[in-house]
Coordinates of C-alpha atoms in Angstrom, one line a residue:
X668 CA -36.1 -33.7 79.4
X669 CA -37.8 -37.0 78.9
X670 CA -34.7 -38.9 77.6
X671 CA -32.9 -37.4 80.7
X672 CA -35.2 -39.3 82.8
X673 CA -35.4 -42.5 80.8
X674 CA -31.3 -42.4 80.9
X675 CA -31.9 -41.4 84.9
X676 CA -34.4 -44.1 85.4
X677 CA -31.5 -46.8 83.4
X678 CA -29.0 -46.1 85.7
X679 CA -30.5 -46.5 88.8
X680 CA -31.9 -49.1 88.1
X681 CA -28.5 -50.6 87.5
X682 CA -27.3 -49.7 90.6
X683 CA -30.0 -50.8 92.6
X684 CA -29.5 -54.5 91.2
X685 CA -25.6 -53.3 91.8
X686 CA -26.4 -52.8 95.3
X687 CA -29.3 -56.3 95.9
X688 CA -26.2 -58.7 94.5
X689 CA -23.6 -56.9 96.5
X690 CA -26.1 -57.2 99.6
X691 CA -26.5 -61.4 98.8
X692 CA -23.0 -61.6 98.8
X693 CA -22.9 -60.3 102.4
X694 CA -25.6 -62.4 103.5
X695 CA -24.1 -65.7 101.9
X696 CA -20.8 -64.7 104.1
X697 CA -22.5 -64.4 107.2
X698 CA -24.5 -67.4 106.5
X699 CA -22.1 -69.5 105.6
X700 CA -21.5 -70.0 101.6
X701 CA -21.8 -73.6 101.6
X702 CA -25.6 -73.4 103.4
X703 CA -26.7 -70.8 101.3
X704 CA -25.5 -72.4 97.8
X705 CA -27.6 -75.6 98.8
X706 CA -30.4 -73.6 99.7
X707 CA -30.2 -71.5 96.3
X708 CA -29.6 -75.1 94.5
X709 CA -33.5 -76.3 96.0
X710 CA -34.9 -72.9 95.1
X711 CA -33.6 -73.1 91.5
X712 CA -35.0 -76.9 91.3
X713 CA -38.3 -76.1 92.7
X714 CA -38.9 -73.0 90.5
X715 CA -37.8 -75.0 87.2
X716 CA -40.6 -77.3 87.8
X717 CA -42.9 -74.8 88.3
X718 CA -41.6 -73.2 84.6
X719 CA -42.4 -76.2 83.4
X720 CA -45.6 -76.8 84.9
X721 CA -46.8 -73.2 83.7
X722 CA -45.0 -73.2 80.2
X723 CA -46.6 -76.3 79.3
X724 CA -50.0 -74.7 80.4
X725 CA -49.0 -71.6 78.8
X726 CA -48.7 -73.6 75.6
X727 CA -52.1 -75.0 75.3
X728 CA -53.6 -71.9 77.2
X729 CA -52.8 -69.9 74.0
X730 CA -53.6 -72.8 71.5
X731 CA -56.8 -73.0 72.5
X732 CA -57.5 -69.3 73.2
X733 CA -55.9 -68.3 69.6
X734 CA -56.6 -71.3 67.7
X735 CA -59.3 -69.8 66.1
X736 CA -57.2 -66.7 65.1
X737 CA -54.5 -68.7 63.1
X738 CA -55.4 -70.3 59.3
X739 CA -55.9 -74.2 60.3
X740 CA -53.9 -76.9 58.1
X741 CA -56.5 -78.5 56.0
X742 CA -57.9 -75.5 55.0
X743 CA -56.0 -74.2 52.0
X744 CA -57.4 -72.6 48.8
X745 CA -55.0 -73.6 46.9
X746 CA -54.1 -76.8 45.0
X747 CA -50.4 -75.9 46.2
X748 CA -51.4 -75.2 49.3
X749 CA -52.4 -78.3 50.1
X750 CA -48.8 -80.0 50.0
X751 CA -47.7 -77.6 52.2
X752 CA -50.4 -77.9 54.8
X753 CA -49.2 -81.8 54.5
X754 CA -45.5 -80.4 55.2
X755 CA -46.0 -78.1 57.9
X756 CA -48.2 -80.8 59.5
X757 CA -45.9 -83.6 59.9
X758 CA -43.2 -80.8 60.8
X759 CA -44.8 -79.9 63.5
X760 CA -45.5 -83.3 64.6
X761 CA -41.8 -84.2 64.4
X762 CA -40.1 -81.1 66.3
X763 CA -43.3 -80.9 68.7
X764 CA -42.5 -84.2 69.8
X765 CA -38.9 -83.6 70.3
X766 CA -39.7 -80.3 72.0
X767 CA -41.8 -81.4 74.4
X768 CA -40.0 -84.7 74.9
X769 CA -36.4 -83.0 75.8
X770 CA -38.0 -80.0 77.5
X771 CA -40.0 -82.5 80.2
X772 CA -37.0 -84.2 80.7
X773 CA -34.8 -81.4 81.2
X774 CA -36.7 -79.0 83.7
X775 CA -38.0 -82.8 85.6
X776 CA -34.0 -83.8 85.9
X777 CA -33.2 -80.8 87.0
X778 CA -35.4 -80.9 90.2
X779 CA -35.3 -84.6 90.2
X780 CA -30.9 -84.6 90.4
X781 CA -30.8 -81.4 92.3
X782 CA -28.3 -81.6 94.9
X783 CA -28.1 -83.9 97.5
X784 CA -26.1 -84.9 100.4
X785 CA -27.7 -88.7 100.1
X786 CA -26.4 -88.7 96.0
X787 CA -22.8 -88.5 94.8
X788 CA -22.6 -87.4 91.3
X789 CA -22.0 -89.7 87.9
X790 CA -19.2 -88.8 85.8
X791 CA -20.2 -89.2 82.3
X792 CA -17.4 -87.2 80.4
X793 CA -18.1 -89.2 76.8
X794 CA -20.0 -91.5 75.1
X795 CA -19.0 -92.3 71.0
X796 CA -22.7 -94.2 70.6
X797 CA -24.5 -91.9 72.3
X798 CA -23.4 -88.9 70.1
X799 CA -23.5 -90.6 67.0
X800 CA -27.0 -91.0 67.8
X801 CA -28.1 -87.6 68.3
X802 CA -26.1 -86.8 65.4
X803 CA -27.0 -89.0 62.8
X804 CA -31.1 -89.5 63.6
X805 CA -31.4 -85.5 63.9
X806 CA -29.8 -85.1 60.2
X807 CA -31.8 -88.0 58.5
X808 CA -34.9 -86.3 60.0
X809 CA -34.0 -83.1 58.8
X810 CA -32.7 -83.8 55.5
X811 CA -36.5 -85.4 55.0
X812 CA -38.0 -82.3 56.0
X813 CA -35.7 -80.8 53.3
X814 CA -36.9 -82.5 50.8
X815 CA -40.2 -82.0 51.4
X816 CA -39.7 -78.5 50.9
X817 CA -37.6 -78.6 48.1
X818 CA -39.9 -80.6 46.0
X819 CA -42.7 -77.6 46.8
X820 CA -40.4 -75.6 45.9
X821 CA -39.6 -76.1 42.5
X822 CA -43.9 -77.4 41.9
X823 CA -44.6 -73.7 42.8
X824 CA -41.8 -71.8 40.7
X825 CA -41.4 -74.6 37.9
X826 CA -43.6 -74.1 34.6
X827 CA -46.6 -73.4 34.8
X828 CA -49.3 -75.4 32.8
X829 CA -50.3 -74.6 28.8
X830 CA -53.5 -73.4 30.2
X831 CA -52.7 -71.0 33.0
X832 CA -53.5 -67.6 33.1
X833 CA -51.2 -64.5 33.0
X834 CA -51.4 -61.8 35.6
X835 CA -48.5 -59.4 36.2
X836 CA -48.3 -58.5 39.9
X837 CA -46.1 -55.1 41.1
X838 CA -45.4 -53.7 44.7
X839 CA -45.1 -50.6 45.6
X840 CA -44.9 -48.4 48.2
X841 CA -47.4 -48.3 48.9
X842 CA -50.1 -50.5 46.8
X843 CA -50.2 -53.8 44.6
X844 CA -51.0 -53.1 40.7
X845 CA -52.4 -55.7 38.4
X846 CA -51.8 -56.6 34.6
X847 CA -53.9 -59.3 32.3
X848 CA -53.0 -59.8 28.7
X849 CA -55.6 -58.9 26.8
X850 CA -57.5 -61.2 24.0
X851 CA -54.5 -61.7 22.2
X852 CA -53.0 -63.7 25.5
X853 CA -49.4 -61.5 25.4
X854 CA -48.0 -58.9 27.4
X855 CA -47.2 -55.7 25.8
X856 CA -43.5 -54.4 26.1
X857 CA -42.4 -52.2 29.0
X858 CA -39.4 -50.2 30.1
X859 CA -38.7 -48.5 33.2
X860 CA -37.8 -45.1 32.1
X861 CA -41.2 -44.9 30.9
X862 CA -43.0 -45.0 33.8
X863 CA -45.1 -41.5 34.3
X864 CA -48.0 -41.4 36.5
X865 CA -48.6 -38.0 35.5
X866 CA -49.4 -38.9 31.5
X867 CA -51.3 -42.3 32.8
X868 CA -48.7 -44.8 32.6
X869 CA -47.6 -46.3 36.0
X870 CA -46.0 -49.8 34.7
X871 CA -43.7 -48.1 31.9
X872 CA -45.5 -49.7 28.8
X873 CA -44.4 -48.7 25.5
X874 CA -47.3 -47.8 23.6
X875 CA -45.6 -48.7 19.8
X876 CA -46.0 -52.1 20.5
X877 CA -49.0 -53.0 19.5
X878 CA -49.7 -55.8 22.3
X879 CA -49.9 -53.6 24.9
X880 CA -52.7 -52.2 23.1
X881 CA -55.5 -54.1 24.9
X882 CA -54.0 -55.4 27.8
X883 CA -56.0 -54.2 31.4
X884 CA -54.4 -52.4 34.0
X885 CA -55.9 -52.8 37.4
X886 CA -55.1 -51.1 40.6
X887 CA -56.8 -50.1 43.8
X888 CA -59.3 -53.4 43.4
X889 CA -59.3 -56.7 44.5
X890 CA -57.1 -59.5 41.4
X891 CA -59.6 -61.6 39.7
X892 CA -59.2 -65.3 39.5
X893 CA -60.7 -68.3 38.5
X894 CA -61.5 -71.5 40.4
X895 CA -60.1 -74.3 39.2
X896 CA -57.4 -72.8 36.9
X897 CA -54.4 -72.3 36.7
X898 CA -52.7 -68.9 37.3
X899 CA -49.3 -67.9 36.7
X900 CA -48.2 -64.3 38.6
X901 CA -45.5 -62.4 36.9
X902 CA -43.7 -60.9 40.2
X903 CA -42.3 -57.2 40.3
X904 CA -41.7 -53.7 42.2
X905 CA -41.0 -50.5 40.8
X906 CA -38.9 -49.4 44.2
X907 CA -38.0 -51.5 46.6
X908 CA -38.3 -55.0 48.3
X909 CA -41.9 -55.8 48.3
X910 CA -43.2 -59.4 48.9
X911 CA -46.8 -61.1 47.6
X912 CA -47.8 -63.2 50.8
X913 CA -50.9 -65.1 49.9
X914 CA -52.0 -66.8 53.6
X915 CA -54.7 -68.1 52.1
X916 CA -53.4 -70.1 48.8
X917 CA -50.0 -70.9 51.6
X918 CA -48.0 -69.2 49.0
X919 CA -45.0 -66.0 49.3
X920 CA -42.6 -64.5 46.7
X921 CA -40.7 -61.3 46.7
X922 CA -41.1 -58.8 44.7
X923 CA -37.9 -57.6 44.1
X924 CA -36.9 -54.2 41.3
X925 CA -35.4 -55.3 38.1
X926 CA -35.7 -59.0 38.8
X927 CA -39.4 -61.0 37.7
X928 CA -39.9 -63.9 40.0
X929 CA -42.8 -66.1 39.3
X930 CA -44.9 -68.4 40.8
X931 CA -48.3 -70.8 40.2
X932 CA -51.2 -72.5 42.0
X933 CA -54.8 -73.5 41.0
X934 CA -57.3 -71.6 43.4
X935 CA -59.8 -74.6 44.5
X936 CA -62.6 -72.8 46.6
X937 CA -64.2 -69.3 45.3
X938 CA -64.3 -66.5 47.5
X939 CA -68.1 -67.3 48.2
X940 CA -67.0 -71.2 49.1
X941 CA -64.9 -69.5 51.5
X942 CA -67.2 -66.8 53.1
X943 CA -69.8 -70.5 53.4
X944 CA -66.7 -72.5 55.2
X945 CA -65.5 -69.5 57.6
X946 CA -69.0 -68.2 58.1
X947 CA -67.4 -64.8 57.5
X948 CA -69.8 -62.8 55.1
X949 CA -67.1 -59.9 54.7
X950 CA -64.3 -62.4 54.3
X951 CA -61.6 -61.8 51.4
X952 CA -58.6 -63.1 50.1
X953 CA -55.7 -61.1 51.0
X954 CA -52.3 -60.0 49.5
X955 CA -50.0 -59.2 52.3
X956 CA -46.5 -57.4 52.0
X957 CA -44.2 -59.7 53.9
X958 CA -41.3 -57.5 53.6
X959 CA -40.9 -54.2 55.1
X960 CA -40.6 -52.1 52.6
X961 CA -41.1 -49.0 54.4
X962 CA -43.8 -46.5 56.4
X963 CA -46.4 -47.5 55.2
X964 CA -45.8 -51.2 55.0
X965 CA -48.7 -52.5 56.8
X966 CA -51.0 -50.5 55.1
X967 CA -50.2 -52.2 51.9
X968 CA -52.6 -54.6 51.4
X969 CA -54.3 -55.9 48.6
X970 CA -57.4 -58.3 47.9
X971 CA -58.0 -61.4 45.5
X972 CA -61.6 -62.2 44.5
X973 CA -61.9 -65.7 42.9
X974 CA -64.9 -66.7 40.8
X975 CA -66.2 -69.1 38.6
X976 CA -65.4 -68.4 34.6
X977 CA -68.9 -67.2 33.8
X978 CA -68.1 -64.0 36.3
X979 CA -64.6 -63.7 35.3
X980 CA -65.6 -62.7 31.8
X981 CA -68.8 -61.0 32.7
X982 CA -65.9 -58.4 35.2
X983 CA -63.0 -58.9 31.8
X984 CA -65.8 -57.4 29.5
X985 CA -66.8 -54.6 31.8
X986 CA -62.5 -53.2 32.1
X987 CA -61.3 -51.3 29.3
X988 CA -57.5 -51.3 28.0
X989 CA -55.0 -48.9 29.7
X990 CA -53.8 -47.6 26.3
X991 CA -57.7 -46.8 25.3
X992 CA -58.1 -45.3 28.6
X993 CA -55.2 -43.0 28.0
X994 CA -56.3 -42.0 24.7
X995 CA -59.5 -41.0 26.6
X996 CA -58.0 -38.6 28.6
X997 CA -55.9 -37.1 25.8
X998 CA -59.2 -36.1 24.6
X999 CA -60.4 -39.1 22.5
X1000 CA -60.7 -42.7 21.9
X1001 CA -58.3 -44.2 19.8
X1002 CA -59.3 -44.2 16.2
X1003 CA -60.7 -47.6 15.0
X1004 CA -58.1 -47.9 13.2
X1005 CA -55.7 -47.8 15.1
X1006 CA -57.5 -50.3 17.2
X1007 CA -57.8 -52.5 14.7
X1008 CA -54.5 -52.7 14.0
X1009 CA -53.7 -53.0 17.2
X1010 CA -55.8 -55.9 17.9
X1011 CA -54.1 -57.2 14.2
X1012 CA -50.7 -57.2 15.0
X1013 CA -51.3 -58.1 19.2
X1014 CA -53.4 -61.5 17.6
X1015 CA -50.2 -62.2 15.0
X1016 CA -47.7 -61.3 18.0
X1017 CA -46.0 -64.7 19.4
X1018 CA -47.0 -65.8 22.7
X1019 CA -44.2 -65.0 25.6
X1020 CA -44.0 -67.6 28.4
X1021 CA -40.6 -66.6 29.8
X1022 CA -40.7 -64.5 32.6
X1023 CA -37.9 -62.4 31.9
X1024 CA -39.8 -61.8 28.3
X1025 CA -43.2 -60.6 29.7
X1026 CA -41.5 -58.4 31.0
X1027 CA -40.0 -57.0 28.4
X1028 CA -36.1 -56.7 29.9
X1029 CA -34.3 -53.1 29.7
X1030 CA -32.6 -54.8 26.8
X1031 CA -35.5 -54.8 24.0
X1032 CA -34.9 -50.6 24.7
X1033 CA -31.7 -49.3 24.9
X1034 CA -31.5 -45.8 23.7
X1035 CA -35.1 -43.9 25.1
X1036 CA -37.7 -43.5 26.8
X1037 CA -39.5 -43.9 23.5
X1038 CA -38.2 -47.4 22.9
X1039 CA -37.1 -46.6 19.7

């Protein structure tokens, strides 16, 4: 019944409108079409200037109502960030100048050149100069812009530094999940076909390799990071399409299944520098999904704490290793010797840099789920 009336409401409101331009039409005969065209002509004019009048209010009515709602160049926590605060500004400042110059001038022309009975028209059918002007200037300008972001580009996804921590990152629907290497600095093998929330492992790690052994799995609390180093994130989903916005560091990749995508920044200000610059005690640094990835999409968000190095040990020592976590609930901890071999073969394991290695492609298992 309610779509009826929606679908009722539709069409007569078509035919209303049907019925106000068939009424003008009458109206312009009896007046005379050539009296009524000119009078429609000032009306347009006149109401063009006021859009412009308006919009242009309009404009700085919501900058300076909303300013305050939006993150303000200059303020990035990232080292990254910074150069593309530097981008966006002197973006801006090139197409705000172009926007408001040719808007001004077109809504003013149009009432200014409206038609007049005192003014015969210019023809101006072509003009070679004139359009190799707006032609060439335009794609200079933009080409610079280009390469601005190109450069940023390949700074974010190049290699990271020697020094740069390891954190494996993975959407899905509908929460972010977190991986450090443990002492040994390497990431433990994993394969798809071994992921089983049910027996405790939600990433697919393959326990036989013994690297995997200490590394920390984190999900359902904020990523740790430290100021002033650093960090390299290892980019994934386990279903579909997700995206790791960070509006704070000015940074975005997708998350996409099958494919690691990388990225790297140095966070500059803790999260307690920033709850001092906003004067927001309950602010935090957040991981939005910037891809609809279904349902529950906006409810996927995800929190970064960044702290100096003394706390980011003191919170390393306090997590304990997946694997020894999952020996817990079998109905034990793993045997020390175990451990210790572990920890052995993890320290004499090779460190992996490449993303597609951390990772541990489909290709290092091919026959199980075992790996073997």
């Amino acid at each position: 019944m309610q779509n009826f009336l929606i679908f009722a409401i539709l069409i007569l409101g078509f035919i209303i409108t049907f019925q106000i331009a068939r009424a003008s039409e009458f109206v312009s005969v009896i007046r005379g079409e050539e009296k009524t065209r000119k009078q429609t002509n000032k009306i347009n004019a006149v109401l063009l200037l006021v859009f412009l009048i308006v919009g242009l209010f309009g404009v700085y009515w919501a900058h300076h109502t909303l300013g305050d709602k939006i993150l303000k160049l200059g303020t990035s926590a990232s080292d990254h960030g910074i150069l593309v605060d530097r981008m966006l500004k002197y973006t801006i400042i090139t197409t705000g100048i172009v926007f408001f110059g040719t808007q001004i001038l077109l809504f003013w022309y149009s009432f200014k050149y409206r038609e007049s009975e005192n003014r015969s028209v210019y023809y101006f059918p072509h003009n070679n100069k004139l359009e190799l002007l707006w032609t060439v200037v335009p794609a200079i300008v933009l080409t610079i812009l280009i390469g601005f972001g190109i450069v940023y580009w390949y700074r974010i996804t190049g290699a990271a530094p020697e020094n740069a921590m390891q954190i494996e990152i993975t959407g899905s629907q509908f929460k972010w999940e977190f991986r450090y290497p443990g002492k040994d600095g390497v990431f433990g093998k994993k394969y798809y076909k071994n992921i089983d929330e049910a027996h405790d492992n939600p990433l697919g790690q393959i326990w036989e390799d013994a690297a995997n052994h200490d590394d920390i799995y984190v999900s359902g609390q904020p990523m740790h990071l430290v100021v002033g180093k650093p960090v390299r994130l290892i980019i994934g989903a386990k279903d579909v399409i997700h995206s790791v916005g960070l509006p704070h560091f000015r940074l975005k990749m997708d998350a996409v299944p099958g494919t690691p995508t990388t990225l790297w920044f140095t966070p500059i200000k803790t999260t307690k520098d920033m709850i001092k610059e906003t004067g927001n005690s309950k602010f935090v640094y957040e991981i939005a999904c910037d891809q609809m990835c279904g349902a529950g999409h906006t409810g996927m968000r995800g929190e970064i704490v960044v702290e100096t190095q003394e706390e980011y040990d003191q919170w390393m020592a306090s997590q304990k290793p997946k694997y020894v976590l999952m020996k817990e609930s079998e109905g034990g901890p793993a045997t020390p010797a175990a451990a210790a071999t572990a920890s052995k073969d993890s320290a004499a394991a090779p460190a992996v840099k490449d993303s597609a290695k951390v990772t541990a492609d489909t290709s290092a298992v091919k026959k199980d789920s075992t790996g073997k």
